[in-house]
XYZ file of C-alpha atoms in Angstrom:
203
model
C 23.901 30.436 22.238
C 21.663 31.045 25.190
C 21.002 27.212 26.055
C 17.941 26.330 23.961
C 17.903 23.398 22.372
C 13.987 23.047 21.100
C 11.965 25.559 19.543
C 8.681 25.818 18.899
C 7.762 28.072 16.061
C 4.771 29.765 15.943
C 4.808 32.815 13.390
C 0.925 34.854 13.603
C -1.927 33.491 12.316
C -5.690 33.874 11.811
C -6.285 31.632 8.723
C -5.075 28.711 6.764
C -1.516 28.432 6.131
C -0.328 25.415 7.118
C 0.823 24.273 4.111
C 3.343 27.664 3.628
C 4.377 27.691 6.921
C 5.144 23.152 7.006
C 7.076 24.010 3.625
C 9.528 26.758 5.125
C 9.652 25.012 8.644
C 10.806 21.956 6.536
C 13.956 24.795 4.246
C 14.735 25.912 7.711
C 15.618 22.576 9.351
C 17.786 21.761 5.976
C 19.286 25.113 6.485
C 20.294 24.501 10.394
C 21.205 20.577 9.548
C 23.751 22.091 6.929
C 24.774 25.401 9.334
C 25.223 23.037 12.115
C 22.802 24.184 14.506
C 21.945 22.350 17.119
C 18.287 23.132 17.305
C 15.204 21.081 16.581
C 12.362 23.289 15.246
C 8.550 22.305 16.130
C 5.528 22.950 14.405
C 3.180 25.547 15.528
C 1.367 28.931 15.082
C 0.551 31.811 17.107
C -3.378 31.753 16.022
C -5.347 34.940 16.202
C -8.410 34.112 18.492
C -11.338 34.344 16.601
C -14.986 32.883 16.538
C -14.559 30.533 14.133
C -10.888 29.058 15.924
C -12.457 26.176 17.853
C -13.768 25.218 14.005
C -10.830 25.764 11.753
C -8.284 23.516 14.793
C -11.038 21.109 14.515
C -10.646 20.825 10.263
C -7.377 20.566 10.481
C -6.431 23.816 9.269
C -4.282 25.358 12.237
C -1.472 24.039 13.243
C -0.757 23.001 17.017
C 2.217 22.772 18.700
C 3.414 20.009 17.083
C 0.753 18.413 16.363
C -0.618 18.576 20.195
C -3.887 19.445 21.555
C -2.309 22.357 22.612
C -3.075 25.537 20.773
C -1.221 28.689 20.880
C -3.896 31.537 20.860
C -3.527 35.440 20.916
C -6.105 38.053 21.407
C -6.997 41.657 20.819
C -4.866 44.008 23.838
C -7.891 46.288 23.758
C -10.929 43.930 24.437
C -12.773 43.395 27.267
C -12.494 39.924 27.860
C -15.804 38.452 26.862
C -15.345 37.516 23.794
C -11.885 35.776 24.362
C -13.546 33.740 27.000
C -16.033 32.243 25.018
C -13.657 31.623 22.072
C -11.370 29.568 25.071
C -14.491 27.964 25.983
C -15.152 26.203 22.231
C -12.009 25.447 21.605
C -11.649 23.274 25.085
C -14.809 22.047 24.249
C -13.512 20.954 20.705
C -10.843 18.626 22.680
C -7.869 21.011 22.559
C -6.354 23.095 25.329
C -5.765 26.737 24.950
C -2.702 28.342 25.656
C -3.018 31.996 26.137
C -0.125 33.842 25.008
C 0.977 36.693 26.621
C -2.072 37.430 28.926
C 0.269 40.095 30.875
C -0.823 42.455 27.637
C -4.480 42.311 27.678
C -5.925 45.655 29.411
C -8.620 43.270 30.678
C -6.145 40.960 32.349
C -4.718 44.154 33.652
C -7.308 45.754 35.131
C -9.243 42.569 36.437
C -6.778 39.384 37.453
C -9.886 37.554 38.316
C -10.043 36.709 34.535
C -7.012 35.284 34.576
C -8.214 33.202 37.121
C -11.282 32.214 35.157
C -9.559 31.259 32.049
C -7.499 28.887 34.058
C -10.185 27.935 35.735
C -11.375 26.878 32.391
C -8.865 24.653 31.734
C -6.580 27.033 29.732
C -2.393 27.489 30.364
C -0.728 30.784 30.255
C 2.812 31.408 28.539
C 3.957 35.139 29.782
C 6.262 36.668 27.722
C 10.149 37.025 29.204
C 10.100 40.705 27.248
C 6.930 41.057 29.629
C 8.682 40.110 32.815
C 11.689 42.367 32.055
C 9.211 45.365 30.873
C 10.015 48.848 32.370
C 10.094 49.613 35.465
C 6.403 49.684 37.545
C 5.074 49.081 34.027
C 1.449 47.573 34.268
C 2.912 44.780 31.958
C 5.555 44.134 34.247
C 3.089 44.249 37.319
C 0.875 42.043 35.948
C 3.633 39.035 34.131
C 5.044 38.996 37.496
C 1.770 38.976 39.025
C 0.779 36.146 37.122
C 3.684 33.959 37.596
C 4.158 34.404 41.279
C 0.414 33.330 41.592
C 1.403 30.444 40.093
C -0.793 30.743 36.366
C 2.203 30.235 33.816
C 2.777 27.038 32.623
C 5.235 28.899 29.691
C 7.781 31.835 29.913
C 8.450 32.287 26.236
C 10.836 34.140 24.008
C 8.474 35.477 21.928
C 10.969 36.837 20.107
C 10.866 38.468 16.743
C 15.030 39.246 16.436
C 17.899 37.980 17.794
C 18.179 40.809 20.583
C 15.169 39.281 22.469
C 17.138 36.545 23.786
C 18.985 39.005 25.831
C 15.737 39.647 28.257
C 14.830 35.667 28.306
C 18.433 34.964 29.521
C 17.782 37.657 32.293
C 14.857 36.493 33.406
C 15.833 32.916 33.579
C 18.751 34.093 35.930
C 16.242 36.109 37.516
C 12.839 34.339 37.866
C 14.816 30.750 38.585
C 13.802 29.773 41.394
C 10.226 30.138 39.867
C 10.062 29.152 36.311
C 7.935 27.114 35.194
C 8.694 22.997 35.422
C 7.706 19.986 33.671
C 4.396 19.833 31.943
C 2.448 17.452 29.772
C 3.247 19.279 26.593
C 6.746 19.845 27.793
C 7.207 15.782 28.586
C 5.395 15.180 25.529
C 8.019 17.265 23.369
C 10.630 15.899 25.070
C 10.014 12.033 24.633
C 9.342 13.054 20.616
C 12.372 14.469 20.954
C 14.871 11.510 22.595
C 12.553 9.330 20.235
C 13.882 10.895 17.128
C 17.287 11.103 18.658
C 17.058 7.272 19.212
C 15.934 6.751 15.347
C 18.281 8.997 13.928
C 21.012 6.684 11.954
């Protein structure tokens, strides 16, 4: 109802599931083909960043966002930032690219932006949260999503939502944050063109 057309759906992860998760993305297509839904459904996972990540992407055993390079990856709130950096650091040298989700959460992105800097300076994209923008007032989450996209870091204001009323704070902060959300991207083109390919092939 809110506009969105393509979804990519990325429940949490930190091991192998892909075959559970392919099996009840493929019920939940049948289930919005016969509801008449309007909404394609892509393949992915939230994956809990971890030292064996870079490994288990490589095997085949997480799930990108649709079958991308692109990896959605999460990380303790309470860390200090080491450790996520060299996780990043394998998994771009395993040929993928790291999207950090939600870095407006991470103490250690609060209290020091200059590792937000470094990740991207890495290589890695960042997809804020639009709960994060439209966090209470003066909250440090708020400070820092809105931090992070007026610096120009977020390639991806997500959802991230986990019930139907968290659409209500992504349509505000489309109206709000308009004139700078995020445009096109590679993985953003790349969905796209799947996308008006399968619409093309569809009898």
């Amino acid at each position: 109802d809110c506009g969105i057309r393509g979804m990519a759906v990325t429940p949490h992860c930190s091991s192998d599931r892909r075959r559970e998760i392919c099996e009840a993305l493929t019920l939940l297509r049948i289930v919005l083909n016969e509801s008449n839904i309007p909404l394609i459904l892509y393949p992915g996972m939230e994956i809990k960043g971890a030292p064996d990540t870079a490994d288990m992407l490589s095997d085949g055993r997480l799930i990108t966002i649709n079958g991308s390079r692109y990896a959605l990856i999460e990380f303790d709130f309470q860390s200090k930032g080491d450790i996520e950096t060299k996780i990043l650091k394998d998994v771009i040298q395993a040929g993928f690219t790291p999207i950090v989700a939600h870095p407006e959460r991470y103490r250690y992105v609060q209290r020091d932006f200059g590792i937000a800097q470094a990740m991207s300076d890495l290589g890695c994209e960042m997809q804020v949260d639009a709960c994060g923008l439209m966090a209470g007032l003066l909250s440090v989450e708020q400070r820092t999503a809105r931090k992070l996209l007026k610096e120009g870091y977020v390639s991806y204001i997500a959802s991230d939502a986990h019930r139907p009323e968290d659409y209500r704070d992504f349509e505000k902060a489309r109206r709000m944050f308009r004139g700078e959300w995020p445009g096109e991207n590679r993985l953003l083109a790349q969905l796209r063109a799947q996308r008006k390919e399968r619409t093309n092939n569809d009898p």
